[in-house]
mmCIF file of C-alpha atoms in Angstrom:
data_model
loop_
_atom_site.group_PDB
_atom_site.id
_atom_site.type_symbol
_atom_site.label_atom_id
_atom_site.label_comp_id
_atom_site.label_asym_id
_atom_site.label_seq_id
_atom_site.Cartn_x
_atom_site.Cartn_y
_atom_site.Cartn_z
ATOM 1 C CA MET A 1 0.226 -0.186 -0.356
ATOM 2 C CA ILE A 2 1.349 3.751 -1.212
ATOM 3 C CA LYS A 3 2.219 5.453 2.364
ATOM 4 C CA ASN A 4 3.758 8.134 0.696
ATOM 5 C CA LEU A 5 3.728 10.028 -3.028
ATOM 6 C CA ASN A 6 6.020 13.032 -4.407
ATOM 7 C CA LEU A 7 4.978 14.584 -7.995
ATOM 8 C CA SER A 8 6.335 17.856 -7.414
ATOM 9 C CA TYR A 9 7.292 20.051 -10.185
ATOM 10 C CA ASN A 10 6.467 17.329 -13.239
ATOM 11 C CA ARG A 11 4.110 19.662 -15.114
ATOM 12 C CA LEU A 12 1.013 18.066 -14.475
ATOM 13 C CA SER A 13 -2.538 19.653 -14.808
ATOM 14 C CA GLY A 14 -5.834 18.325 -14.783
ATOM 15 C CA GLU A 15 -8.507 17.536 -12.071
ATOM 16 C CA ILE A 16 -6.488 15.728 -8.744
ATOM 17 C CA PRO A 17 -9.119 13.078 -7.787
ATOM 18 C CA ASP A 18 -10.952 13.441 -4.411
ATOM 19 C CA THR A 19 -11.456 9.598 -3.374
ATOM 20 C CA GLY A 20 -9.184 6.501 -2.887
ATOM 21 C CA ARG A 21 -5.848 6.930 -0.953
ATOM 22 C CA ILE A 22 -4.563 10.104 -2.774
ATOM 23 C CA LYS A 23 -7.362 12.480 -0.844
ATOM 24 C CA SER A 24 -4.591 11.771 2.425
ATOM 25 C CA PHE A 25 -1.584 12.857 0.459
ATOM 26 C CA ASN A 26 -0.587 16.521 1.937
ATOM 27 C CA ARG A 27 -0.169 19.241 -0.579
ATOM 28 C CA SER A 28 4.279 19.095 -0.703
ATOM 29 C CA SER A 29 2.870 15.754 -3.054
ATOM 30 C CA PHE A 30 1.973 18.238 -5.458
ATOM 31 C CA LEU A 31 4.700 21.137 -5.930
ATOM 32 C CA GLY A 32 5.284 23.048 -8.690
ATOM 33 C CA ASN A 33 2.038 21.531 -10.777
ATOM 34 C CA VAL A 34 0.499 24.719 -11.273
ATOM 35 C CA GLY A 35 -1.966 23.234 -13.688
ATOM 36 C CA LEU A 36 -3.717 21.025 -11.325
ATOM 37 C CA CYS A 37 -6.509 21.795 -9.177
ATOM 38 C CA GLY A 38 -9.361 19.794 -7.485
ATOM 39 C CA GLY A 39 -8.786 17.055 -5.027
ATOM 40 C CA SER A 40 -9.244 17.599 -1.176
ATOM 41 C CA ALA A 41 -9.019 20.973 0.823
ATOM 42 C CA LEU A 42 -5.875 20.070 2.692
ATOM 43 C CA LEU A 43 -4.148 20.432 -1.238
ATOM 44 C CA GLY A 44 -4.959 24.179 -1.333
ATOM 45 C CA ARG A 45 -5.446 23.693 -5.011
ATOM 46 C CA PRO A 46 -8.011 25.607 -6.957
ATOM 47 C CA PRO A 47 -11.031 24.564 -7.614
ATOM 48 C CA CYS A 48 -11.735 22.909 -11.351
ATOM 49 C CA VAL A 49 -13.622 25.595 -13.450
ATOM 50 C CA VAL A 50 -13.557 23.146 -16.933
ATOM 51 C CA GLN A 51 -17.256 21.779 -16.669
ATOM 52 C CA LYS A 52 -18.201 26.113 -16.203
ATOM 53 C CA ARG A 53 -16.129 26.704 -18.782
ATOM 54 C CA GLU A 54 -17.266 24.276 -21.765
ATOM 55 C CA TYR A 55 -20.900 25.118 -20.284
ATOM 56 C CA ILE A 56 -20.187 28.775 -21.535
ATOM 57 C CA ILE A 57 -18.689 27.734 -24.722
ATOM 58 C CA ARG A 58 -22.365 25.937 -25.559
ATOM 59 C CA LYS A 59 -23.861 28.507 -24.430
ATOM 60 C CA SER A 60 -21.991 30.902 -26.707
ATOM 61 C CA ILE A 61 -22.857 28.504 -29.603
ATOM 62 C CA LEU A 62 -26.193 27.290 -28.713
ATOM 63 C CA TYR A 63 -27.673 30.712 -27.879
ATOM 64 C CA PRO A 64 -27.584 32.172 -31.395
ATOM 65 C CA LEU A 65 -27.913 29.239 -33.353
ATOM 66 C CA VAL A 66 -31.309 29.434 -31.694
ATOM 67 C CA ALA A 67 -32.046 32.520 -32.213
ATOM 68 C CA ALA A 68 -31.223 32.436 -35.786
ATOM 69 C CA VAL A 69 -33.664 29.586 -36.460
ATOM 70 C CA ALA A 70 -36.706 31.714 -35.031
ATOM 71 C CA VAL A 71 -35.862 34.076 -37.728
ATOM 72 C CA VAL A 72 -35.690 31.487 -40.350
ATOM 73 C CA CYS A 73 -39.057 30.100 -39.010
ATOM 74 C CA VAL A 74 -40.730 33.887 -39.126
ATOM 75 C CA LEU A 75 -39.965 35.001 -42.139
ATOM 76 C CA VAL A 76 -40.747 31.539 -43.588
ATOM 77 C CA ALA A 77 -44.267 31.844 -41.849
ATOM 78 C CA VAL A 78 -44.550 35.235 -43.525
ATOM 79 C CA PHE A 79 -43.920 34.685 -46.732
ATOM 80 C CA VAL A 80 -46.086 31.485 -46.510
ATOM 81 C CA TYR A 81 -49.246 33.907 -45.347
ATOM 82 C CA CYS A 82 -48.193 36.666 -48.276
ATOM 83 C CA PHE A 83 -48.157 33.992 -50.777
ATOM 84 C CA PHE A 84 -51.720 32.349 -49.608
ATOM 85 C CA PHE A 85 -53.280 35.921 -48.925
ATOM 86 C CA PHE A 86 -52.244 37.420 -52.666
ATOM 87 C CA PHE A 87 -53.913 34.443 -54.402
ATOM 88 C CA ARG A 88 -56.786 34.590 -52.065
ATOM 89 C CA LYS A 89 -57.327 37.859 -52.916
ATOM 90 C CA ARG A 90 -56.596 37.570 -56.318
ATOM 91 C CA ASP A 91 -59.199 34.725 -56.546
ATOM 92 C CA SER A 92 -61.612 36.781 -54.761
ATOM 93 C CA LYS A 93 -61.869 39.721 -56.692
ATOM 94 C CA PRO A 94 -61.986 40.742 -60.530
ATOM 95 C CA GLU A 95 -59.347 41.629 -62.695
ATOM 96 C CA HIS A 96 -59.132 44.769 -63.571
ATOM 97 C CA PRO A 97 -59.340 44.744 -67.656
ATOM 98 C CA GLU A 98 -56.323 46.207 -68.227
ATOM 99 C CA HIS A 99 -54.411 43.909 -66.905
ATOM 100 C CA ARG A 100 -51.754 42.097 -68.893
ATOM 101 C CA MET A 101 -51.760 38.957 -69.832
ATOM 102 C CA LEU A 102 -49.927 36.584 -67.574
ATOM 103 C CA ARG A 103 -48.799 33.359 -69.645
ATOM 104 C CA VAL A 104 -47.822 29.698 -68.030
ATOM 105 C CA MET A 105 -46.666 27.631 -70.428
ATOM 106 C CA GLY A 106 -45.517 23.761 -69.526
ATOM 107 C CA SER A 107 -46.253 24.834 -65.780
ATOM 108 C CA PRO A 108 -46.594 21.648 -63.777
ATOM 109 C CA SER A 109 -49.734 23.804 -61.718
ATOM 110 C CA HIS A 110 -51.543 24.227 -64.668
ATOM 111 C CA HIS A 111 -51.056 21.708 -67.087
ATOM 112 C CA GLY A 112 -49.328 23.348 -70.093
ATOM 113 C CA SER A 113 -52.449 25.587 -70.237
ATOM 114 C CA GLN A 114 -52.261 29.479 -70.436
ATOM 115 C CA ILE A 115 -53.846 32.277 -68.412
ATOM 116 C CA PHE A 116 -55.299 35.039 -70.392
ATOM 117 C CA THR A 117 -56.722 38.309 -69.195
ATOM 118 C CA GLN A 118 -60.071 39.649 -70.053
ATOM 119 C CA ARG A 119 -58.529 42.577 -72.053
ATOM 120 C CA GLU A 120 -56.192 40.392 -73.969
ATOM 121 C CA LEU A 121 -58.455 38.938 -75.211
ATOM 122 C CA GLU A 122 -60.640 41.640 -76.121
ATOM 123 C CA ILE A 123 -57.522 43.101 -78.161
ATOM 124 C CA ALA A 124 -57.516 39.616 -79.675
ATOM 125 C CA THR A 125 -60.960 39.618 -81.051
ATOM 126 C CA GLY A 126 -61.590 43.460 -82.111
ATOM 127 C CA GLU A 127 -63.331 43.644 -78.745
ATOM 128 C CA PHE A 128 -65.262 40.910 -79.793
ATOM 129 C CA ASN A 129 -66.240 42.267 -82.949
ATOM 130 C CA GLU A 130 -68.779 40.519 -84.896
ATOM 131 C CA SER A 131 -66.757 40.524 -87.678
ATOM 132 C CA HIS A 132 -65.106 37.581 -85.731
ATOM 133 C CA LEU A 133 -67.524 35.730 -84.820
ATOM 134 C CA LEU A 134 -67.745 32.068 -85.765
ATOM 135 C CA GLY A 135 -70.884 31.050 -84.516
ATOM 136 C CA ARG A 136 -73.219 31.398 -81.646
ATOM 137 C CA GLY A 137 -74.781 28.438 -79.501
ATOM 138 C CA THR A 138 -76.776 28.123 -75.434
ATOM 139 C CA SER A 139 -73.581 27.285 -73.629
ATOM 140 C CA GLY A 140 -71.645 30.512 -75.405
ATOM 141 C CA ALA A 141 -70.400 32.282 -78.467
ATOM 142 C CA VAL A 142 -67.487 31.603 -80.516
ATOM 143 C CA TYR A 143 -64.544 33.670 -81.613
ATOM 144 C CA LYS A 144 -61.675 33.975 -84.227
ATOM 145 C CA ALA A 145 -58.620 35.313 -82.057
ATOM 146 C CA VAL A 146 -55.640 36.193 -83.183
ATOM 147 C CA ILE A 147 -53.122 36.017 -80.061
ATOM 148 C CA ASP A 148 -49.389 37.535 -79.941
ATOM 149 C CA ASN A 149 -47.248 34.580 -78.858
ATOM 150 C CA GLY A 150 -44.398 37.062 -77.496
ATOM 151 C CA GLU A 151 -41.810 35.235 -80.564
ATOM 152 C CA ASN A 152 -43.223 38.155 -82.656
ATOM 153 C CA ASN A 153 -45.077 35.286 -84.091
ATOM 154 C CA GLN A 154 -49.145 35.189 -84.194
ATOM 155 C CA ASN A 155 -51.304 32.432 -83.147
ATOM 156 C CA ILE A 156 -55.130 32.322 -84.557
ATOM 157 C CA VAL A 157 -57.545 30.529 -81.531
ATOM 158 C CA ALA A 158 -60.820 30.013 -81.068
ATOM 159 C CA VAL A 159 -61.891 32.141 -78.210
ATOM 160 C CA LYS A 160 -65.906 30.740 -76.245
ATOM 161 C CA VAL A 161 -67.121 33.038 -73.948
ATOM 162 C CA LEU A 162 -69.309 31.266 -71.566
ATOM 163 C CA HIS A 163 -72.406 31.839 -69.842
ATOM 164 C CA GLY A 164 -72.188 30.385 -66.720
ATOM 165 C CA ASP A 165 -72.764 30.312 -63.249
ATOM 166 C CA GLY A 166 -71.646 33.585 -61.562
ATOM 167 C CA ASN A 167 -71.119 31.968 -58.111
ATOM 168 C CA GLN A 168 -68.185 29.321 -59.606
ATOM 169 C CA SER A 169 -65.315 29.382 -57.702
ATOM 170 C CA TYR A 170 -62.008 30.170 -59.519
ATOM 171 C CA ARG A 171 -60.428 27.280 -58.183
ATOM 172 C CA SER A 172 -63.786 24.935 -59.319
ATOM 173 C CA PHE A 173 -63.157 26.862 -62.391
ATOM 174 C CA LYS A 174 -59.975 25.462 -62.707
ATOM 175 C CA ARG A 175 -59.436 22.064 -61.945
ATOM 176 C CA GLU A 176 -61.909 21.611 -64.383
ATOM 177 C CA CYS A 177 -59.953 23.674 -67.219
ATOM 178 C CA GLN A 178 -56.870 21.548 -66.038
ATOM 179 C CA ILE A 179 -58.857 17.795 -66.314
ATOM 180 C CA MET A 180 -59.818 19.516 -70.081
ATOM 181 C CA SER A 181 -56.280 20.519 -70.441
ATOM 182 C CA GLN A 182 -55.313 16.891 -69.853
ATOM 183 C CA VAL A 183 -57.359 15.364 -72.576
ATOM 184 C CA LYS A 184 -54.939 14.834 -75.845
ATOM 185 C CA HIS A 185 -56.618 13.024 -79.167
ATOM 186 C CA ARG A 186 -56.345 13.272 -82.403
ATOM 187 C CA ASN A 187 -60.152 13.939 -82.557
ATOM 188 C CA LEU A 188 -60.757 16.423 -79.670
ATOM 189 C CA VAL A 189 -59.999 19.895 -79.618
ATOM 190 C CA ARG A 190 -57.592 21.010 -77.896
ATOM 191 C CA MET A 191 -57.860 23.630 -75.044
ATOM 192 C CA VAL A 192 -54.782 26.497 -75.190
ATOM 193 C CA GLY A 193 -56.112 28.349 -72.513
ATOM 194 C CA TYR A 194 -58.744 30.045 -70.427
ATOM 195 C CA THR A 195 -59.669 33.811 -68.948
ATOM 196 C CA TRP A 196 -61.770 33.909 -65.758
ATOM 197 C CA ASN A 197 -63.641 36.567 -63.505
ATOM 198 C CA LYS A 198 -66.624 36.819 -61.739
ATOM 199 C CA GLN A 199 -68.013 38.807 -64.254
ATOM 200 C CA PHE A 200 -66.280 36.693 -67.573
ATOM 201 C CA LYS A 201 -65.148 33.473 -68.046
ATOM 202 C CA ALA A 202 -63.585 31.942 -71.742
ATOM 203 C CA LEU A 203 -61.759 29.093 -72.956
ATOM 204 C CA ILE A 204 -59.525 29.601 -75.753
ATOM 205 C CA LEU A 205 -59.842 26.499 -78.073
ATOM 206 C CA GLU A 206 -57.173 25.012 -80.872
ATOM 207 C CA TYR A 207 -58.660 27.123 -84.215
ATOM 208 C CA ILE A 208 -60.341 24.675 -86.524
ATOM 209 C CA ASP A 209 -60.950 26.090 -90.117
ATOM 210 C CA ASN A 210 -63.035 23.899 -92.337
ATOM 211 C CA GLY A 211 -66.470 24.239 -90.446
ATOM 212 C CA ASN A 212 -68.485 21.973 -88.408
ATOM 213 C CA LEU A 213 -70.288 18.745 -89.616
ATOM 214 C CA ALA A 214 -73.813 20.253 -90.222
ATOM 215 C CA GLN A 215 -72.217 22.982 -92.728
ATOM 216 C CA HIS A 216 -71.011 19.741 -95.035
ATOM 217 C CA LEU A 217 -74.499 18.023 -94.557
ATOM 218 C CA TYR A 218 -76.359 20.673 -94.970
ATOM 219 C CA PRO A 219 -74.719 23.742 -97.650
ATOM 220 C CA GLY A 220 -77.070 26.745 -96.943
ATOM 221 C CA GLU A 221 -78.067 25.106 -93.923
ATOM 222 C CA LEU A 222 -80.843 23.484 -96.259
ATOM 223 C CA GLU A 223 -81.382 19.601 -95.998
ATOM 224 C CA GLU A 224 -82.578 19.741 -99.927
ATOM 225 C CA GLY A 225 -78.690 20.965 -101.086
ATOM 226 C CA ALA A 226 -75.830 19.238 -102.611
ATOM 227 C CA CYS A 227 -73.370 17.467 -100.765
ATOM 228 C CA GLU A 228 -70.231 16.763 -101.258
ATOM 229 C CA LEU A 229 -69.585 14.096 -98.665
ATOM 230 C CA SER A 230 -69.139 10.453 -100.290
ATOM 231 C CA LEU A 231 -69.946 7.895 -98.298
ATOM 232 C CA ARG A 232 -66.646 7.257 -97.138
ATOM 233 C CA ASP A 233 -66.330 10.469 -95.565
ATOM 234 C CA ARG A 234 -68.590 10.268 -93.426
ATOM 235 C CA MET A 235 -68.065 6.528 -92.276
ATOM 236 C CA SER A 236 -64.181 8.524 -91.568
ATOM 237 C CA ILE A 237 -65.864 11.008 -90.067
ATOM 238 C CA ALA A 238 -68.103 8.725 -87.669
ATOM 239 C CA ILE A 239 -64.837 6.982 -86.833
ATOM 240 C CA ASP A 240 -63.231 9.991 -85.526
ATOM 241 C CA VAL A 241 -66.461 10.660 -82.950
ATOM 242 C CA ALA A 242 -65.865 7.318 -82.105
ATOM 243 C CA SER A 243 -62.703 7.231 -81.124
ATOM 244 C CA GLY A 244 -62.597 11.078 -79.716
ATOM 245 C CA LEU A 245 -66.251 9.678 -77.119
ATOM 246 C CA GLU A 246 -64.521 6.006 -76.742
ATOM 247 C CA TYR A 247 -61.164 8.359 -75.023
ATOM 248 C CA LEU A 248 -63.480 10.439 -73.247
ATOM 249 C CA GLN A 249 -64.706 7.688 -72.022
ATOM 250 C CA GLU A 250 -62.392 4.757 -71.527
ATOM 251 C CA GLY A 251 -59.001 6.627 -71.549
ATOM 252 C CA CYS A 252 -59.164 9.616 -70.168
ATOM 253 C CA PRO A 253 -57.704 10.009 -66.885
ATOM 254 C CA VAL A 254 -61.386 11.170 -65.386
ATOM 255 C CA GLN A 255 -64.480 9.913 -66.925
ATOM 256 C CA ILE A 256 -65.702 13.482 -69.299
ATOM 257 C CA MET A 257 -69.528 12.896 -70.770
ATOM 258 C CA HIS A 258 -69.790 15.423 -73.170
ATOM 259 C CA CYS A 259 -73.470 15.921 -72.924
ATOM 260 C CA ASP A 260 -74.070 17.358 -76.285
ATOM 261 C CA ILE A 261 -73.273 15.654 -78.955
ATOM 262 C CA LYS A 262 -74.309 16.815 -82.828
ATOM 263 C CA PRO A 263 -73.353 17.882 -85.897
ATOM 264 C CA GLU A 264 -72.807 21.146 -85.047
ATOM 265 C CA ASN A 265 -69.865 20.340 -82.203
ATOM 266 C CA VAL A 266 -67.981 17.954 -84.662
ATOM 267 C CA LEU A 267 -65.056 20.384 -86.251
ATOM 268 C CA ILE A 268 -63.938 19.178 -89.735
ATOM 269 C CA ASP A 269 -60.285 20.353 -90.618
ATOM 270 C CA ASN A 270 -58.338 20.164 -94.027
ATOM 271 C CA ASN A 271 -57.852 17.303 -93.956
ATOM 272 C CA MET A 272 -61.044 16.014 -93.283
ATOM 273 C CA VAL A 273 -60.263 14.566 -89.852
ATOM 274 C CA ALA A 274 -63.011 15.428 -86.963
ATOM 275 C CA HIS A 275 -62.429 16.747 -83.792
ATOM 276 C CA VAL A 276 -65.132 16.851 -80.896
ATOM 277 C CA ALA A 277 -65.784 19.877 -79.829
ATOM 278 C CA ASP A 278 -67.203 21.014 -76.635
ATOM 279 C CA PHE A 279 -66.780 18.378 -74.550
ATOM 280 C CA GLY A 280 -66.359 18.936 -70.811
ATOM 281 C CA ILE A 281 -69.052 22.458 -71.613
ATOM 282 C CA GLY A 282 -71.426 20.886 -69.801
ATOM 283 C CA LYS A 283 -69.613 20.287 -66.400
ATOM 284 C CA LEU A 284 -68.035 23.878 -67.145
ATOM 285 C CA ASN A 285 -71.237 25.664 -67.390
ATOM 286 C CA ALA A 286 -73.236 24.730 -64.471
ATOM 287 C CA ALA A 287 -76.145 27.071 -65.034
ATOM 288 C CA VAL A 288 -76.560 27.429 -69.097
ATOM 289 C CA LYS A 289 -79.428 30.028 -70.818
ATOM 290 C CA SER A 290 -81.607 27.801 -72.602
ATOM 291 C CA ASN A 291 -83.029 29.034 -75.977
ATOM 292 C CA GLU A 292 -83.882 27.568 -79.388
ATOM 293 C CA SER A 293 -83.493 23.730 -78.821
ATOM 294 C CA HIS A 294 -80.893 23.648 -76.437
ATOM 295 C CA VAL A 295 -82.042 21.938 -73.021
ATOM 296 C CA SER A 296 -80.890 22.592 -69.821
ATOM 297 C CA THR A 297 -83.186 23.017 -67.170
ATOM 298 C CA THR A 298 -81.696 20.794 -65.127
ATOM 299 C CA HIS A 299 -78.953 18.878 -63.607
ATOM 300 C CA PHE A 300 -79.098 15.785 -65.424
ATOM 301 C CA LEU A 301 -81.352 17.135 -68.399
ATOM 302 C CA ARG A 302 -79.072 18.619 -70.675
ATOM 303 C CA GLY A 303 -78.626 18.464 -74.777
ATOM 304 C CA SER A 304 -79.923 19.134 -77.589
ATOM 305 C CA ILE A 305 -83.094 18.147 -78.755
ATOM 306 C CA GLY A 306 -83.365 15.468 -80.805
ATOM 307 C CA TYR A 307 -80.590 13.613 -79.780
ATOM 308 C CA ILE A 308 -81.081 13.903 -75.549
ATOM 309 C CA PRO A 309 -81.626 9.713 -74.434
ATOM 310 C CA PRO A 310 -84.734 9.025 -73.473
ATOM 311 C CA GLU A 311 -83.768 8.178 -69.533
ATOM 312 C CA TYR A 312 -82.510 11.737 -69.257
ATOM 313 C CA GLY A 313 -86.294 12.700 -69.610
ATOM 314 C CA GLN A 314 -87.022 9.963 -66.511
ATOM 315 C CA GLY A 315 -84.581 11.958 -64.001
ATOM 316 C CA ILE A 316 -81.252 9.937 -64.925
ATOM 317 C CA GLU A 317 -78.031 10.929 -64.473
ATOM 318 C CA VAL A 318 -75.845 11.226 -67.606
ATOM 319 C CA SER A 319 -73.746 8.469 -68.149
ATOM 320 C CA ALA A 320 -71.645 7.216 -71.099
ATOM 321 C CA LYS A 321 -74.902 4.972 -72.741
ATOM 322 C CA GLY A 322 -75.792 8.464 -73.288
ATOM 323 C CA ASP A 323 -73.512 9.962 -75.338
ATOM 324 C CA ILE A 324 -73.171 6.312 -77.341
ATOM 325 C CA TYR A 325 -77.464 7.549 -77.719
ATOM 326 C CA SER A 326 -77.042 11.005 -79.155
ATOM 327 C CA PHE A 327 -74.074 9.458 -81.120
ATOM 328 C CA GLY A 328 -76.185 6.753 -83.081
ATOM 329 C CA VAL A 329 -78.834 9.972 -83.927
ATOM 330 C CA MET A 330 -76.178 11.805 -85.345
ATOM 331 C CA VAL A 331 -74.668 8.295 -87.682
ATOM 332 C CA LEU A 332 -78.265 7.426 -88.815
ATOM 333 C CA GLU A 333 -78.130 11.532 -89.996
ATOM 334 C CA MET A 334 -75.622 11.450 -91.862
ATOM 335 C CA ILE A 335 -76.602 8.216 -93.643
ATOM 336 C CA THR A 336 -80.396 9.954 -94.149
ATOM 337 C CA ARG A 337 -79.035 13.259 -94.188
ATOM 338 C CA ARG A 338 -82.734 14.058 -92.107
ATOM 339 C CA ARG A 339 -82.013 16.207 -89.163
ATOM 340 C CA PRO A 340 -83.877 14.948 -85.628
ATOM 341 C CA THR A 341 -85.605 17.492 -85.497
ATOM 342 C CA SER A 342 -87.098 17.718 -89.011
ATOM 343 C CA ASN A 343 -90.779 19.021 -89.661
ATOM 344 C CA MET A 344 -90.983 15.753 -92.077
ATOM 345 C CA PHE A 345 -91.564 13.688 -88.365
ATOM 346 C CA PRO A 346 -95.610 13.774 -87.497
ATOM 347 C CA ASP A 347 -96.163 13.290 -84.197
ATOM 348 C CA GLY A 348 -95.257 9.590 -82.991
ATOM 349 C CA LEU A 349 -92.498 9.358 -85.128
ATOM 350 C CA ASP A 350 -89.174 10.319 -85.422
ATOM 351 C CA LEU A 351 -85.744 9.401 -86.716
ATOM 352 C CA ARG A 352 -84.446 6.080 -85.648
ATOM 353 C CA LYS A 353 -88.343 4.783 -85.927
ATOM 354 C CA TRP A 354 -88.372 6.488 -89.527
ATOM 355 C CA VAL A 355 -84.731 4.217 -90.283
ATOM 356 C CA VAL A 356 -86.472 1.565 -88.652
ATOM 357 C CA SER A 357 -89.725 1.541 -90.896
ATOM 358 C CA SER A 358 -87.591 0.438 -94.261
ATOM 359 C CA PHE A 359 -84.542 -1.113 -92.668
ATOM 360 C CA PRO A 360 -83.677 -3.598 -94.058
ATOM 361 C CA ASP A 361 -85.448 -4.167 -96.870
ATOM 362 C CA HIS A 362 -85.943 -0.510 -98.138
ATOM 363 C CA VAL A 363 -83.376 0.890 -97.398
ATOM 364 C CA TRP A 364 -83.424 3.263 -100.264
ATOM 365 C CA ASP A 365 -86.461 5.284 -98.795
ATOM 366 C CA VAL A 366 -84.569 6.605 -96.407
ATOM 367 C CA VAL A 367 -80.991 7.063 -97.665
ATOM 368 C CA ASP A 368 -79.509 10.428 -98.326
ATOM 369 C CA SER A 369 -80.308 10.477 -102.285
ATOM 370 C CA THR A 370 -76.644 12.668 -102.625
ATOM 371 C CA LEU A 371 -75.055 9.575 -102.110
ATOM 372 C CA LYS A 372 -76.553 6.942 -104.795
ATOM 373 C CA GLU A 373 -76.089 9.878 -106.875
ATOM 374 C CA ILE A 374 -72.133 10.213 -105.583
ATOM 375 C CA GLN A 375 -71.419 6.370 -106.221
ATOM 376 C CA SER A 376 -73.647 6.116 -109.442
ATOM 377 C CA THR A 377 -70.936 7.821 -111.456
ATOM 378 C CA HIS A 378 -68.463 4.956 -110.537
ATOM 379 C CA GLY A 379 -70.518 1.911 -109.946
ATOM 380 C CA ALA A 380 -70.916 -0.577 -106.968
ATOM 381 C CA LEU A 381 -74.544 0.485 -106.321
ATOM 382 C CA ASP A 382 -75.165 -2.969 -104.358
ATOM 383 C CA GLU A 383 -71.618 -2.312 -101.535
ATOM 384 C CA LEU A 384 -73.218 0.969 -101.651
ATOM 385 C CA GLU A 385 -76.404 -0.261 -100.349
ATOM 386 C CA LYS A 386 -74.543 -3.114 -97.857
ATOM 387 C CA CYS A 387 -72.378 0.127 -96.558
ATOM 388 C CA CYS A 388 -75.406 2.038 -95.969
ATOM 389 C CA ILE A 389 -77.845 -0.528 -94.568
ATOM 390 C CA GLN A 390 -74.343 -2.182 -92.228
ATOM 391 C CA MET A 391 -73.528 1.759 -90.942
ATOM 392 C CA LEU A 392 -77.572 1.773 -90.349
ATOM 393 C CA ASP A 393 -77.588 -0.705 -88.151
ATOM 394 C CA VAL A 394 -74.624 0.500 -86.006
ATOM 395 C CA GLY A 395 -76.399 4.135 -85.553
ATOM 396 C CA LEU A 396 -79.949 1.804 -84.933
ATOM 397 C CA MET A 397 -77.200 -0.299 -81.964
ATOM 398 C CA CYS A 398 -76.453 3.191 -80.020
ATOM 399 C CA THR A 399 -80.039 3.856 -79.909
ATOM 400 C CA GLU A 400 -82.038 1.597 -78.099
ATOM 401 C CA GLU A 401 -83.889 2.991 -76.006
ATOM 402 C CA ASN A 402 -82.704 1.280 -72.833
ATOM 403 C CA PRO A 403 -79.623 1.890 -72.308
ATOM 404 C CA HIS A 404 -78.124 -1.479 -71.263
ATOM 405 C CA GLU A 405 -78.983 -2.692 -74.593
ATOM 406 C CA ARG A 406 -76.407 -0.378 -76.001
ATOM 407 C CA PRO A 407 -73.198 -1.583 -76.941
ATOM 408 C CA ALA A 408 -69.700 0.464 -75.272
ATOM 409 C CA MET A 409 -67.730 2.444 -77.320
ATOM 410 C CA SER A 410 -64.955 1.009 -78.359
ATOM 411 C CA PHE A 411 -67.251 -1.915 -80.131
ATOM 412 C CA VAL A 412 -68.382 0.886 -82.615
ATOM 413 C CA VAL A 413 -65.453 2.097 -82.979
ATOM 414 C CA GLN A 414 -63.999 -0.807 -84.210
ATOM 415 C CA LYS A 415 -67.796 -2.276 -85.874
ATOM 416 C CA LEU A 416 -67.050 1.145 -87.758
ATOM 417 C CA LYS A 417 -63.254 0.111 -88.786
ATOM 418 C CA GLN A 418 -64.280 -3.163 -90.047
ATOM 419 C CA VAL A 419 -67.561 -1.613 -92.150
ATOM 420 C CA MET A 420 -64.439 0.772 -93.535
ATOM 421 C CA LYS A 421 -61.780 -2.622 -94.505
ATOM 422 C CA SER A 422 -64.259 -4.662 -95.470
ATOM 423 C CA SER A 423 -65.899 -1.829 -98.083
ATOM 424 C CA ASN A 424 -64.521 -0.813 -101.671
ATOM 425 C CA ILE A 425 -66.856 2.561 -101.528
ATOM 426 C CA ILE A 426 -65.334 5.553 -102.575
#
């Protein structure tokens, strides 16, 4: 056992333990070691202050760090508040007509659509001058507009100024426009952008300048006028429209019901490719002003007279089968070139019943006579009759009174393509 210990003048430093045998030694054991501290009171050494010094160091670092984090959090909170306050204020107030256009091209939040101001569209349409008017319907008026894209280039677009519910929120309208902007198909009219404020709503659409199907079927708006559409043209258009509807019903990220399929809503481009227009207008217009033959008096009865499926009048909600019915009526109209609202149909008779009365043995009684005139110069009238019967059969299938008996649009597309592929008509 150690009885004596002499560590004098060894330049030692640190804390002297105050436990065990070492606490019984006197101060002479540690002379000349100025770096030592602590130990028993008998040693006469100053108390150790290492822990206190470390605490001071930690405090000198920690306090500024906490303060810096607090300042950053406050700044972030202020920024977030200002951001949401700005956009809420912008959404709740009508946009001033002198504000310039805000373009959001390729922005993920707007799915590539562009936002235009009302003033920008007024300039592009000559203050919505009648000379720019392309058409007027119950969902709104359509104007031709010239938009400067900022690169010394000008794009021609169609601006559809919507009648609608002034109480619809910007968030709801924007969401519907975002859904429409995701719809991309060669047989659907592409949406370019939109405009919204409390008093004004508009869609900016792809411009297609070769008229609509009704204008091609009825030149001069006369059923007796000369029509230059061959049966092959009409079959191709029917396939295009069916393909667009198939995408809306079965291939779109969100199923969309058109609610107003008719020749006026089928645009034809210079290559005779058909594009379905006004899809989504049924959703965007919560309260449409009704006039003429267009009906939109309740949430379930939408469409144009003659094309509305019978179940809608019974209070059944809109469905894909309803659009299939409207398409079937349009197919019958394309082959017969008779409007479903024609004055030739007395009470109790409609386009479908008129076709059924002659189908299939006396089909020439209902087929558009101009088809026979076009085909007669090339012969093969038997082939024409066969194709007309097949096309009318598709129209009759789609217009079955019971919606459950109507085929799916994918089946209709395949059926029409088979008819086209097997035919030898011009």
